Each structure stands twice: as C-alpha cells, then as structure tokens.
Coordinates of C-alpha atoms in Angstrom, one line a residue:
Chain A
M1 CA 145.5 52.8 113.8
G2 CA 143.7 49.5 113.2
G3 CA 141.9 47.0 115.5
L4 CA 139.8 47.9 118.5
L5 CA 141.5 51.2 119.2
G6 CA 140.9 52.3 115.6
S7 CA 137.2 51.4 115.9
L8 CA 136.9 53.2 119.1
N9 CA 138.6 56.3 117.7
S10 CA 136.2 56.1 114.7
S11 CA 133.2 55.9 117.0
L12 CA 134.5 58.8 119.0
Q13 CA 134.8 60.9 115.9
A14 CA 131.3 60.0 114.9
L15 CA 130.0 60.9 118.4
Q16 CA 131.8 64.2 118.2
A17 CA 130.4 64.8 114.7
F18 CA 126.9 64.2 115.8
E19 CA 127.3 66.3 118.9
T20 CA 128.4 69.1 116.7
A21 CA 125.3 68.6 114.5
L22 CA 123.1 68.6 117.6
N23 CA 124.7 71.8 118.8
V24 CA 124.1 73.4 115.4
S25 CA 120.5 72.3 115.5
Q26 CA 120.1 73.7 119.0
N27 CA 121.6 76.9 117.8
N28 CA 119.1 77.1 115.0
V29 CA 116.2 76.6 117.3
S30 CA 117.6 79.1 119.8
N31 CA 118.0 81.7 117.1
S32 CA 114.9 81.0 115.1
S33 CA 113.5 84.5 116.0
T34 CA 116.8 86.3 115.8
P35 CA 116.6 89.0 113.1
G36 CA 119.0 88.3 110.3
Y37 CA 119.8 84.8 111.5
S38 CA 120.3 82.2 108.8
R39 CA 120.0 78.5 109.4
Q40 CA 123.4 76.8 110.0
T41 CA 124.1 73.4 108.7
V42 CA 127.0 71.1 109.6
Q43 CA 128.7 69.1 106.9
L44 CA 129.4 65.5 108.0
E45 CA 132.5 64.4 106.1
A46 CA 133.2 60.7 105.4
Q47 CA 136.7 59.8 106.5
P48 CA 138.9 57.6 104.3
F49 CA 138.7 53.9 105.2
D50 CA 141.8 51.8 104.7
P51 CA 142.8 49.7 107.7
S52 CA 146.1 48.8 106.1
Q53 CA 147.0 52.5 106.2
G54 CA 145.5 53.1 109.6
Q55 CA 142.5 54.9 108.2
D56 CA 139.4 53.7 110.0
G57 CA 136.6 55.5 108.2
G58 CA 133.7 57.0 110.1
V59 CA 132.4 60.5 109.9
Q60 CA 133.8 63.8 111.1
A61 CA 132.1 67.1 111.5
G62 CA 133.2 69.5 108.7
A63 CA 132.9 73.2 108.7
V64 CA 129.6 74.7 109.8
Q65 CA 128.0 76.4 106.9
S66 CA 125.4 79.2 106.8
T67 CA 122.5 78.7 104.4
D68 CA 122.1 82.4 104.0
N69 CA 122.3 83.5 100.5
S70 CA 123.9 86.8 99.6
Y71 CA 121.7 87.0 96.5
A72 CA 118.5 86.8 98.5
D73 CA 119.9 89.1 101.2
Q74 CA 120.9 91.7 98.6
A75 CA 117.4 91.5 97.0
V76 CA 115.7 92.2 100.3
R77 CA 118.1 95.0 101.0
D78 CA 117.4 96.5 97.6
Q79 CA 113.7 96.5 98.3
L80 CA 114.3 98.0 101.7
S81 CA 116.3 100.8 100.1
E82 CA 113.6 101.5 97.5
Q83 CA 110.9 101.4 100.1
G84 CA 112.9 103.7 102.4
N85 CA 113.3 106.2 99.5
Y86 CA 109.6 106.4 98.6
N87 CA 108.4 106.2 102.2
A88 CA 110.6 109.2 103.2
Q89 CA 109.4 111.1 100.1
S90 CA 105.8 110.3 100.8
S91 CA 106.1 111.5 104.4
A92 CA 107.9 114.7 103.5
L93 CA 105.6 115.5 100.6
G94 CA 102.5 114.9 102.7
S95 CA 103.2 118.1 104.7
I96 CA 104.0 120.1 101.6
Q97 CA 100.9 118.8 99.7
S98 CA 98.6 120.2 102.5
L99 CA 99.9 123.7 101.7
F100 CA 98.7 123.5 98.1
D101 CA 95.0 122.7 98.1
V102 CA 94.1 121.7 94.5
S103 CA 90.4 122.1 95.3
G104 CA 91.0 125.9 95.7
Q105 CA 89.2 126.1 99.0
T106 CA 92.2 126.9 101.2
G107 CA 95.8 128.0 101.1
V108 CA 97.3 130.3 98.5
I109 CA 95.0 129.1 95.7
G110 CA 91.9 129.6 97.9
A111 CA 93.1 133.1 98.8
L112 CA 93.8 133.9 95.2
N113 CA 90.3 132.8 94.2
N114 CA 88.8 135.0 96.9
L115 CA 90.8 138.0 95.7
F116 CA 89.6 137.5 92.1
T117 CA 86.0 137.1 93.4
S118 CA 86.3 140.4 95.3
F119 CA 87.7 142.1 92.2
S120 CA 84.6 140.8 90.3
A121 CA 82.2 142.1 93.0
W122 CA 84.1 145.5 93.0
S123 CA 83.8 145.8 89.2
A124 CA 80.0 145.4 89.5
T125 CA 79.8 148.1 92.2
P126 CA 83.0 150.2 91.9
T127 CA 82.0 152.8 94.5
S128 CA 80.6 150.3 97.0
T129 CA 82.5 150.7 100.3
A130 CA 81.8 147.1 101.2
A131 CA 83.2 145.8 97.9
Q132 CA 86.3 148.0 98.2
Q133 CA 86.8 146.8 101.8
Q134 CA 86.4 143.2 100.6
V135 CA 89.2 143.8 98.0
L136 CA 91.6 145.1 100.7
T137 CA 90.6 142.2 103.1
S138 CA 91.1 139.6 100.4
A139 CA 94.4 141.1 99.4
Q140 CA 95.5 141.0 103.0
E141 CA 94.5 137.4 103.3
L142 CA 96.4 136.5 100.1
A143 CA 99.5 138.2 101.3
Q144 CA 99.3 136.4 104.6
S145 CA 98.7 133.1 102.8
F146 CA 101.9 133.6 100.7
Q147 CA 103.8 134.5 103.8
S148 CA 102.5 131.6 105.9
T149 CA 103.1 129.1 103.0
S150 CA 106.6 130.5 102.6
A151 CA 107.2 130.1 106.3
S152 CA 105.8 126.6 106.3
L153 CA 108.2 125.7 103.4
S154 CA 111.1 127.2 105.4
Q155 CA 110.0 125.1 108.4
T156 CA 109.8 122.0 106.2
T157 CA 113.3 122.8 105.0
T158 CA 114.6 123.0 108.6
D159 CA 112.8 119.8 109.5
L160 CA 114.3 118.0 106.5
N161 CA 117.8 119.3 107.4
Q162 CA 117.4 117.8 110.9
Q163 CA 116.1 114.5 109.4
I164 CA 119.0 114.4 106.9
T165 CA 121.5 115.1 109.7
S166 CA 119.9 112.4 111.9
T167 CA 119.8 109.9 109.0
V168 CA 123.5 110.5 108.3
Q169 CA 124.2 110.0 112.0
Q170 CA 122.3 106.7 112.0
I171 CA 124.2 105.6 108.9
N172 CA 127.5 106.3 110.6
S173 CA 126.3 104.5 113.8
L174 CA 125.3 101.4 111.8
A175 CA 128.5 101.5 109.8
S176 CA 130.3 101.6 113.2
Q177 CA 128.5 98.5 114.3
I178 CA 129.4 96.7 111.1
Q179 CA 133.1 97.8 111.6
Q180 CA 133.0 96.4 115.2
D181 CA 131.4 93.1 113.9
N182 CA 134.1 92.9 111.3
V183 CA 136.8 93.2 114.0
Q184 CA 135.2 90.4 116.0
I185 CA 134.9 88.3 112.9
Q186 CA 138.6 88.8 112.1
Q187 CA 139.4 87.8 115.7
S188 CA 137.1 84.8 115.7
S189 CA 138.8 81.5 114.8
T190 CA 135.5 79.8 113.9
P191 CA 132.3 81.0 112.2
N192 CA 130.1 82.7 114.8
A193 CA 126.4 82.4 113.8
G194 CA 125.3 85.0 116.3
L195 CA 127.8 87.5 115.0
Q196 CA 126.8 86.8 111.4
A197 CA 123.1 87.3 112.3
N198 CA 123.9 90.6 114.0
L199 CA 125.8 91.7 110.9
Q200 CA 122.9 90.8 108.6
A201 CA 120.4 92.6 110.7
T202 CA 122.6 95.7 110.8
L203 CA 123.1 95.6 107.0
Q204 CA 119.3 95.4 106.6
N205 CA 118.8 98.4 108.9
L206 CA 121.4 100.3 106.9
S207 CA 119.8 99.5 103.6
Q208 CA 116.6 101.2 104.7
L209 CA 118.6 104.4 105.1
A210 CA 120.8 104.3 102.0
D211 CA 121.5 102.1 99.0
T212 CA 124.4 99.9 100.0
T213 CA 126.4 97.3 98.2
V214 CA 127.8 94.6 100.4
T215 CA 130.6 92.2 99.6
F216 CA 132.2 89.7 101.9
A217 CA 135.9 89.1 102.1
S218 CA 137.1 85.5 102.4
N219 CA 137.5 85.9 106.2
G220 CA 133.8 86.8 106.5
T221 CA 134.2 90.5 107.0
A222 CA 131.8 92.8 105.2
T223 CA 132.7 95.7 102.9
V224 CA 129.9 98.2 102.6
L225 CA 129.8 100.8 99.8
L226 CA 127.3 103.6 99.6
G227 CA 125.8 104.0 96.1
G228 CA 128.3 101.3 95.0
Q229 CA 131.2 103.8 95.1
T230 CA 131.8 105.4 98.5
A231 CA 133.3 103.2 101.2
L232 CA 131.5 103.2 104.5
V233 CA 133.3 100.2 106.0
I234 CA 136.2 98.2 104.7
G235 CA 137.3 95.5 107.1
S236 CA 138.2 97.1 110.4
T237 CA 138.0 100.7 109.0
Q238 CA 135.0 102.9 109.0
Y239 CA 134.6 105.9 106.7
A240 CA 132.1 108.4 108.2
I241 CA 130.0 110.6 106.0
Q242 CA 128.5 113.9 106.9
A243 CA 125.7 116.3 105.9
S244 CA 126.4 119.8 104.8
F245 CA 124.0 122.7 104.1
V246 CA 126.5 125.0 102.4
D247 CA 126.6 125.4 98.7
P248 CA 130.2 125.2 97.5
T249 CA 129.4 127.6 94.6
P250 CA 126.4 129.8 95.6
G251 CA 124.0 130.8 92.8
P252 CA 123.1 134.3 91.9
N253 CA 119.9 134.5 94.1
A254 CA 120.7 136.3 97.3
N255 CA 119.2 135.0 100.6
A256 CA 118.5 131.6 98.9
V257 CA 118.3 128.4 100.9
N258 CA 121.3 126.2 100.2
D259 CA 120.9 122.7 99.0
A260 CA 121.7 119.7 101.3
H261 CA 125.0 117.9 100.5
I262 CA 126.4 114.6 101.6
L263 CA 130.2 114.5 101.9
N264 CA 132.4 111.5 102.2
S265 CA 135.2 111.1 104.8
N266 CA 137.5 113.3 102.6
G267 CA 134.9 116.1 102.4
Q268 CA 134.1 115.3 98.7
D269 CA 130.5 115.8 97.6
I270 CA 128.8 112.4 97.1
T271 CA 125.2 113.6 97.1
S272 CA 124.5 112.3 93.6
Q273 CA 125.6 108.8 94.6
V274 CA 122.8 108.5 97.2
S275 CA 119.9 107.2 95.0
Q276 CA 117.9 105.0 97.3
G277 CA 117.0 104.6 101.0
S278 CA 115.3 107.2 103.2
L279 CA 118.3 109.5 102.8
A280 CA 117.8 109.7 99.1
G281 CA 114.0 110.3 99.6
L282 CA 114.8 113.2 102.0
L283 CA 117.4 114.6 99.6
T284 CA 114.9 114.5 96.7
V285 CA 112.3 116.5 98.5
R286 CA 114.9 118.8 100.1
N287 CA 117.0 119.5 96.9
T288 CA 114.4 119.1 94.1
V289 CA 110.8 119.6 95.3
L290 CA 111.3 122.4 97.8
P291 CA 113.6 124.5 95.6
S292 CA 111.0 124.2 92.8
L293 CA 108.5 125.9 95.1
Q294 CA 110.6 128.3 97.3
G295 CA 113.6 128.7 95.0
D296 CA 117.3 128.3 95.6
G297 CA 120.5 129.9 94.4
T298 CA 119.6 129.4 90.8
Q299 CA 115.8 129.2 90.5
T300 CA 113.0 131.5 91.7
G301 CA 110.5 128.9 92.8
S302 CA 106.9 128.7 91.7
L303 CA 105.6 130.3 94.9
N304 CA 107.7 133.4 94.4
Q305 CA 106.9 133.5 90.7
L306 CA 103.2 133.4 91.5
A307 CA 103.5 136.0 94.2
Q308 CA 105.5 138.3 92.1
S309 CA 103.3 137.9 89.0
V310 CA 100.1 138.6 91.0
A311 CA 101.6 141.6 92.8
D312 CA 103.1 143.1 89.6
S313 CA 100.0 142.5 87.5
V314 CA 97.6 143.9 90.1
N315 CA 99.9 146.9 90.7
Q316 CA 100.4 147.6 87.0
I317 CA 96.6 147.8 86.4
L318 CA 95.9 149.9 89.5
T319 CA 98.7 152.4 89.0
A320 CA 97.5 153.0 85.5
A321 CA 93.9 153.5 86.8
Q322 CA 92.3 156.4 88.5
T323 CA 90.1 156.8 91.6
P324 CA 86.4 157.9 91.4
S325 CA 87.6 161.4 92.4
G326 CA 90.1 161.4 89.5
G327 CA 93.2 160.8 91.6
P328 CA 96.0 158.4 90.4
G329 CA 95.9 154.8 91.6
I330 CA 98.5 153.4 93.9
P331 CA 99.9 149.8 94.1
L332 CA 98.0 147.3 96.2
F333 CA 100.9 145.1 97.0
T334 CA 104.5 145.5 98.1
Y335 CA 107.4 143.1 98.5
N336 CA 111.1 143.0 99.0
S337 CA 112.6 143.1 95.5
T338 CA 116.2 142.5 96.6
S339 CA 116.0 138.9 95.7
P340 CA 113.5 136.9 93.6
V341 CA 113.4 134.2 96.3
D342 CA 112.2 136.7 98.9
V343 CA 108.9 137.8 97.2
A344 CA 106.4 135.3 98.8
Q345 CA 107.7 135.7 102.3
T346 CA 107.7 139.5 102.1
L347 CA 104.5 140.1 100.1
A348 CA 102.2 142.5 101.9
V349 CA 99.4 145.0 101.3
N350 CA 100.7 148.5 100.6
P351 CA 100.3 150.3 104.0
N352 CA 99.4 153.5 102.2
I353 CA 96.4 152.1 100.3
T354 CA 92.9 152.9 101.5
I355 CA 89.4 152.5 100.2
G356 CA 89.7 156.0 98.9
T357 CA 92.9 155.3 96.9
L358 CA 91.6 152.1 95.3
A359 CA 91.4 153.0 91.6
P360 CA 88.6 151.2 89.7
S361 CA 88.5 153.4 86.6
D362 CA 90.2 153.0 83.3
P363 CA 91.2 156.6 82.4
G364 CA 90.7 155.9 78.7
P365 CA 89.8 157.9 76.8
P366 CA 87.0 157.3 77.1
V367 CA 87.0 156.9 80.9
V368 CA 85.4 153.6 82.0
S369 CA 84.3 153.8 85.6
N370 CA 84.9 150.1 86.4
G371 CA 87.5 149.4 83.6
A372 CA 90.4 148.7 86.0
A373 CA 88.3 146.7 88.4
L374 CA 87.0 144.6 85.5
A375 CA 90.5 144.0 84.2
L376 CA 91.5 142.8 87.7
S377 CA 88.5 140.5 87.9
N378 CA 89.7 138.9 84.6
L379 CA 93.4 138.9 85.5
G380 CA 93.4 135.3 86.7
E381 CA 92.4 133.9 83.3
S382 CA 94.1 136.6 81.2
T383 CA 95.5 135.5 77.9
N384 CA 97.6 138.7 77.8
P385 CA 101.3 137.6 77.9
T386 CA 102.1 140.5 80.2
Y387 CA 99.9 138.9 82.9
Q388 CA 101.0 135.3 82.3
I389 CA 103.7 133.2 83.9
N390 CA 105.7 130.9 81.5
G391 CA 102.8 131.1 78.9
Q392 CA 100.1 130.2 81.5
S393 CA 97.5 132.3 83.1
I394 CA 97.9 133.0 86.8
V395 CA 95.2 130.6 87.8
Q396 CA 96.6 127.9 85.4
F397 CA 100.1 128.3 86.8
A398 CA 98.9 128.1 90.4
A399 CA 96.8 125.0 89.7
A400 CA 99.7 123.4 87.8
A401 CA 102.1 124.0 90.7
A402 CA 99.6 122.5 93.2
A403 CA 98.9 119.6 90.9
Q404 CA 102.6 118.9 90.5
V405 CA 103.0 118.6 94.3
G406 CA 100.0 116.4 94.5
Q407 CA 101.3 114.2 91.7
Q408 CA 104.7 113.9 93.3
A409 CA 103.0 112.9 96.6
S410 CA 100.8 110.4 94.8
D411 CA 103.8 108.9 93.0
A412 CA 105.7 108.6 96.2
Q413 CA 102.8 106.9 97.9
N414 CA 102.3 104.5 95.0
G415 CA 106.1 103.7 95.0
D416 CA 106.0 103.1 98.7
N417 CA 103.0 100.7 98.4
L418 CA 104.6 98.8 95.5
H419 CA 108.0 98.4 97.1
T420 CA 106.3 97.3 100.4
T421 CA 104.6 94.6 98.4
L422 CA 107.9 93.6 96.6
L423 CA 109.7 93.6 99.9
T424 CA 107.1 91.3 101.5
Q425 CA 107.4 89.1 98.4
A426 CA 111.2 89.0 98.5
Q427 CA 111.2 88.2 102.2
A428 CA 108.6 85.5 101.7
I429 CA 110.6 83.8 99.0
Q430 CA 113.7 84.0 101.1
T431 CA 111.9 82.5 104.1
Q432 CA 110.3 79.8 101.9
I433 CA 113.6 78.7 100.5
S434 CA 115.8 79.3 103.6
G435 CA 116.9 76.2 105.4
V436 CA 116.4 73.6 102.6
S437 CA 119.2 71.8 100.9
L438 CA 120.8 73.4 97.8
D439 CA 119.1 70.8 95.5
Q440 CA 115.7 71.4 97.1
E441 CA 116.4 75.1 96.9
A442 CA 117.0 74.9 93.1
I443 CA 113.9 72.9 92.5
Q444 CA 111.7 75.2 94.6
V445 CA 113.0 78.4 93.0
M446 CA 112.5 76.9 89.5
E447 CA 108.9 75.9 90.4
L448 CA 108.3 79.4 91.7
Q449 CA 109.8 81.0 88.6
K450 CA 107.6 78.9 86.4
G451 CA 104.6 79.8 88.4
Y452 CA 105.3 83.5 88.2
E453 CA 106.1 83.3 84.5
A454 CA 102.7 81.6 83.9
A455 CA 100.9 84.2 86.0
G456 CA 102.7 87.0 84.0
K457 CA 101.5 85.6 80.7
M458 CA 97.9 85.5 82.0
V459 CA 98.1 89.1 83.2
T460 CA 99.3 90.2 79.8
V461 CA 96.3 88.5 78.2
I462 CA 93.9 90.1 80.8
D463 CA 95.4 93.5 80.0
S464 CA 94.9 92.9 76.3
L465 CA 91.3 91.6 76.7
T466 CA 90.2 94.5 78.9
S467 CA 91.8 97.0 76.5
T468 CA 89.8 95.3 73.7
L469 CA 86.6 95.5 75.7
I470 CA 87.1 99.2 76.5
N471 CA 88.1 100.2 73.0
M472 CA 85.5 98.2 71.0
V473 CA 82.4 99.4 72.8
S474 CA 81.0 102.7 73.9
G475 CA 79.3 103.4 77.2
T476 CA 75.6 103.8 77.3
Chain B
M1 CA 64.6 94.6 80.7
S2 CA 65.9 94.4 77.2
L3 CA 68.4 91.9 75.8
E4 CA 71.0 94.6 75.7
D5 CA 70.4 95.4 79.4
D6 CA 70.9 91.7 80.2
K7 CA 74.2 91.7 78.3
A8 CA 75.3 94.9 80.0
D9 CA 74.5 93.4 83.4
A10 CA 76.3 90.3 82.5
G11 CA 79.3 92.4 81.6
L12 CA 79.2 94.2 85.0
A13 CA 78.8 91.0 86.9
A14 CA 81.7 89.3 85.1
G15 CA 83.8 92.5 85.5
R16 CA 83.2 92.6 89.2
A17 CA 83.9 88.9 89.7
A18 CA 87.1 89.3 87.8
E19 CA 88.2 92.3 89.9
A20 CA 87.5 90.3 93.1
K21 CA 89.6 87.4 91.7
L22 CA 92.5 89.7 90.9
G23 CA 92.5 90.9 94.4
E24 CA 92.8 87.4 95.6
V25 CA 95.6 86.7 93.2
R26 CA 97.5 89.7 94.6
Q27 CA 97.5 88.0 98.0
L28 CA 98.3 84.6 96.6
L29 CA 101.4 85.9 94.8
L30 CA 102.7 87.1 98.2
N31 CA 102.7 83.5 99.4
P32 CA 105.4 82.0 97.3
R33 CA 104.6 78.3 97.2
A34 CA 104.1 76.2 94.2
E35 CA 100.5 75.4 95.1
T36 CA 99.5 79.0 95.8
L37 CA 101.0 80.1 92.5
D38 CA 99.1 77.3 90.8
R39 CA 95.9 78.6 92.3
A40 CA 96.8 82.1 91.3
T41 CA 97.3 81.0 87.7
T42 CA 94.0 79.1 87.7
D43 CA 92.2 82.2 89.0
L44 CA 93.9 84.3 86.3
A45 CA 92.9 81.7 83.7
E46 CA 89.3 82.0 84.9
V47 CA 89.4 85.7 84.5
V48 CA 90.8 85.3 81.0
A49 CA 88.0 82.9 80.1
A50 CA 85.3 85.2 81.4
L51 CA 86.8 88.2 79.5
T52 CA 87.2 86.1 76.4
I53 CA 83.4 85.3 76.5
L54 CA 82.6 89.0 76.8
V55 CA 84.8 89.9 73.9
R56 CA 83.4 87.2 71.7
S57 CA 79.9 88.2 72.6
A58 CA 80.5 91.8 71.9
R59 CA 82.1 90.9 68.5
Q60 CA 79.1 88.7 67.6
T61 CA 76.5 91.4 68.3
G62 CA 78.6 94.1 66.8
D63 CA 76.8 96.9 68.7
Q64 CA 77.4 95.9 72.2
K65 CA 77.0 98.7 74.7
W66 CA 78.2 98.6 78.3
T67 CA 76.9 100.6 81.2
P68 CA 79.2 103.1 82.7
A69 CA 79.5 100.8 85.7
A70 CA 80.6 97.9 83.5
L71 CA 83.1 100.1 81.7
A72 CA 84.5 101.3 85.0
S73 CA 84.8 97.7 86.1
F74 CA 86.8 96.9 82.9
H75 CA 89.1 99.8 83.7
G76 CA 89.4 98.5 87.2
I77 CA 90.4 95.0 85.9
R78 CA 93.0 96.5 83.6
S79 CA 94.4 98.7 86.3
A80 CA 94.5 95.7 88.7
A81 CA 96.2 93.6 86.1
R82 CA 98.8 96.3 85.4
G83 CA 99.3 96.6 89.1
L84 CA 100.1 92.9 89.3
R85 CA 102.6 93.1 86.5
P86 CA 105.6 94.7 88.4
Q87 CA 104.9 92.3 91.3
I88 CA 105.1 89.3 89.0
E89 CA 108.0 90.6 87.0
H90 CA 110.0 91.3 90.1
A91 CA 109.3 87.9 91.5
S92 CA 110.1 86.2 88.2
K93 CA 113.4 88.1 87.8
Y94 CA 114.3 87.5 91.4
C95 CA 113.8 83.7 91.0
L96 CA 115.7 83.8 87.6
G97 CA 118.6 85.6 89.2
W98 CA 118.6 83.1 92.1
I99 CA 118.7 80.2 89.6
Q100 CA 121.5 81.8 87.7
V101 CA 123.5 82.2 90.9
R102 CA 122.6 78.7 91.9
S103 CA 123.9 77.4 88.6
G104 CA 127.4 77.9 90.0
T105 CA 128.9 75.3 92.3
G106 CA 127.2 76.5 95.4
Y107 CA 128.0 79.0 98.2
T108 CA 131.0 79.9 100.2
R109 CA 130.8 79.8 103.9
Q110 CA 129.8 83.4 103.8
G111 CA 126.9 82.6 101.6
F112 CA 128.5 83.9 98.5
P113 CA 128.0 82.1 95.2
V114 CA 130.8 80.2 93.6
F115 CA 130.7 80.3 89.9
V116 CA 131.9 77.7 87.5
E117 CA 134.6 78.9 85.3
N118 CA 134.2 77.2 82.0
E119 CA 137.3 76.5 79.9
A120 CA 137.5 78.1 76.5
R121 CA 136.0 75.9 73.8
S122 CA 136.7 75.7 70.1
S123 CA 134.5 74.5 67.3
F124 CA 135.4 73.6 63.9
E125 CA 133.2 73.6 60.8
G126 CA 133.9 72.5 57.3

C-alpha cells in the first residue's frame, strides 16, 4: 500500500495510536484515587517500513500494560497480614489484660492480697470479731473475683467466636468478589483497568484478614491460596471456608471450652495454616491465650490452678485447726470438683462457715492460739511444696500469670506498631516507584536500597557505641 | 560545678540531641526518596560522631561517670537505634527483592515478573 493512500493509512494509524494513549492517560487521571489502581501505559509500536512491500511504517498502539508490580503488591499484602494479626491480638488481649491487674490493686490478685492481709490481721487478734468478719468478707470477695474473672473470660471467648465467625464470613465474601472479578476478566477481551483495580483492592482487604498467596494466570485471573496451601479461589471457582467450635477429639477435661477450628471446603481442619491476618490473631488469643487461663480439654488453665490451690491450701490448714472453743475447723471454700476447669467459676465461701467456726488455733501439741491464722497469713509466700503451684508460691504464680498476659499484650501492641510502620514504608516505596518507566524504576530502587543499606550500617555503629558507653561507665 | 559534672552534662546533652535526631530519622525513613535517605544517613552520621567523641572522652579520662539521666539517655538511643533496625532491614530487603525481580526481562501484562532463563554454561580448566 504505497503512495498517498499508504501515507494516509500510516497517519491514520498514528492518530489512532495517540488517541489510545490519550484515553489511557485520561483513564489514569480519572482513576488516580481509585484504591488498588495501577497506572496504565500504552506501548507505541513502530510499524515496519518498506514501501516496496507495501509497509508504510508509522506507529500503532500496542497492548495496554499495567505498571503494577506483583512483588510490591505482595509486599504490601504481607504487611497488611502481619499488621492484621497483631492488631487483632492487641485488641483481644486488651480486654483480658484488664482482668489481671499486675499492680495487685484490683481483680483476682487484689482480692488475693486482701485475703492474705485479713489473715494477717486475724493472726494478730485471733478472737477479734472484726478480724474474723474481715476474713469472711475478703474470702467472699476473692470467690466473687474468681467467678467474675471466669465469667469475663467466657464472655471474651464468646465474643472471639463471633469475631472469628464474622471474619470467616468476610473472607468468603471477599473470595466471592474475586471469583466474580475472575469471571469478568475471563469474559473480557481486552484488559480492563477498572476491573484490575477492583481486584487489587479486594486482594488487599483480604490480606488484612488472612495470609494469602496470589498468583495470576496468563488470562489475568487471580488464584488465591490461604496460608499458601488452601485454595480460596481458582479462576471461576470459589472454595468457602468455615469456622467450627467443636473439637474433633475432645480432651479429658469435662465441661471444657472447645478450641476454634477453621475448616476448608471439604471439612478438613486447616487452622494451623492460618498464620497471619486478623483471623490468625483472633485464633491465637482464642486457642492459646484463653485456654492457658481458663483451661480447655487438655489443660486446667492458670486461673483454675490458682483458685484450686488457694482453696485447697486454706481448707487444709483450717480443717487441721481448731476453734477457740476447741471445736474442729471447717473448710472456708467450696468448689465444683467434677472438672478441673470448673474450679474458678464455682469457687464460693462455704455456706456453713461462721465467725464461730473459723479456726485460728494450731492444735499442736502444744496448742498455739493463732497458729493456723499465722500459717494462713504466710500462705501466699509459702516455700512449702504442698502450698505451691508448679514450684512457685501462690503470690508468685498469680503475679507470673498476670505478667504473662501483660507481656503478650505488650508484644502484640509492639508488633502492631512495627508492622504499621513497615506497611506505611512498603506503601510509600510502591507509590514512589509506581508510574515510572522500568529503567527509572530500577535506578530508583537501587538508590533507595543503597540509602537504606548505609543507614543500616550507621544504626549498627550507634548500637555498638551506646553499648560501649553503657558498659564502660557506672552511673553516679 | 566540677569538671566531672561538666562532662556528665555534656553526655546528657549529646544523648538527648542524638535521641531527637533518631526520632527525625524514623520519619525520614518513611519517605523513601534518595534525598531524604541521604539526609537520614547524614543525621545518623552526626549521631555516630557525637557518640564517638563521648566514648573517646570516657576512655581518655578512664573514670568517667554519667548521671542517671545521661545513662537513661544512652539506653534510649540504643533502644531507638534497635527500633530502627527492623524498619531499615525490611526496606533494604524489600528493595533488594524488587531489584532481583527487576533483573528479569520485565513484567507481564498482569504485572508478573518474567525471569531470564540462562542457558547452561560449561567451563574448562587445565
């Protein structure tokens, strides 16, 4: 196609090519605020020029290419998953932490301290009605504190069950959106920037809930795997997951709260595959932290251990003691001994005990009028293995349990803060690089890498120098 | 005020200035541009220089003592530096990974990297 007609045709192709480029630019501007949208570029392809063969040169618009970068997208999704995990843990642990006051002013530890203080006052004045009444009042408060803490943990369990169920529903809903996007992508003959943007935004939302691995087929459809193993979406097929709160093999402890389980579309347990995202954070608190406190099918839980140890130790001392009138002592506490996980929630003051049946004396011989009360006042710090829990005194054990919850909450908060920073950073780098040519991108990323590497070396030196300063001198 | 007090005060002032600089660096690192990273590195180099002077001074006098406030400040600097480490390591690895991916032939239309498959090579010695 030579001559004038060929030239006109070549010009027409060029006009069409530039029109396509303009459309793409306009699309970029229109979508500049669309979540997940990646800048599109049009490739202008030179056409062969050989008039003798009817090839008139010029340019033609090639395929529209997205500048989005799966590496950067996955890095952002990874940070979203990590942040989701720690954020969910931090929120859930916050409510549990408030139940275990490390300062010993409130909660079970506060009530325990008050009981030991009342024992101490009673040992000083064993026949004082006020001191005896204070012992009964403090015992009542301690029992109520164990019951209310146990009830709060049960309520937290219920809340977490609802959150886990809701999160699983959200995951399935987002997976359904991805599946629908995939269907549209399959049906679309040309790349659809809006659809791709929608898909990216949905993938980011999903990654906050669970750790997902995303791969794209050659036709542009996304395959989404949970934990790198369980399929959520493959092409036009969605595989729904579900939450279950039934232990397939119940443990020996009767009345125990079951763990939470995540099942794949075939009903197989895939809980262990969920390691990031808010679902993982909820599962960690639900299946690890809460059972360590309230017990489950296989463990007693520190709250029940503490309640049982306090009750058994106090009762043992009192039943071996005698009242001022020489009568036998009776137990101060009762609890349901059917299952070790029921102790805290059923701990109560013996309804038959009165001021008159509180036994302060060690029958000896020789009889010590305040011997039992004195033993009770020292019970919290006792080094007698009979009155210890796992080699720790009652007070040490209670403090350690509270400190552990506090440490877990602190770790979760720190993890949340760190991954929020890393997410911001990953998104900033992605934004900084997005929309530049591949060559510019390579240069910019290399510059950034060098900058971070240099900063890293400096930080190592600062760490070393401050350690030297701290170690080489003593404070005045 | 004794000479030792002066030195202790100098330690505290240097420590607090360094802590403030590390706080600025944390923000600079969140703005990934070559110039901001240069500024972060310069700030870090200033912290290194200030700490080096303190260490040298302490070594020369031999019996340098810091006030508890100065010591607390040094702990604060170390803690801030250790806090920056994961942020810097993550960013550095992130960029390295990006470069490795970029070392391929580019991206597919879906934004996936296309790697170069090198042919097998042989070498002969002798």
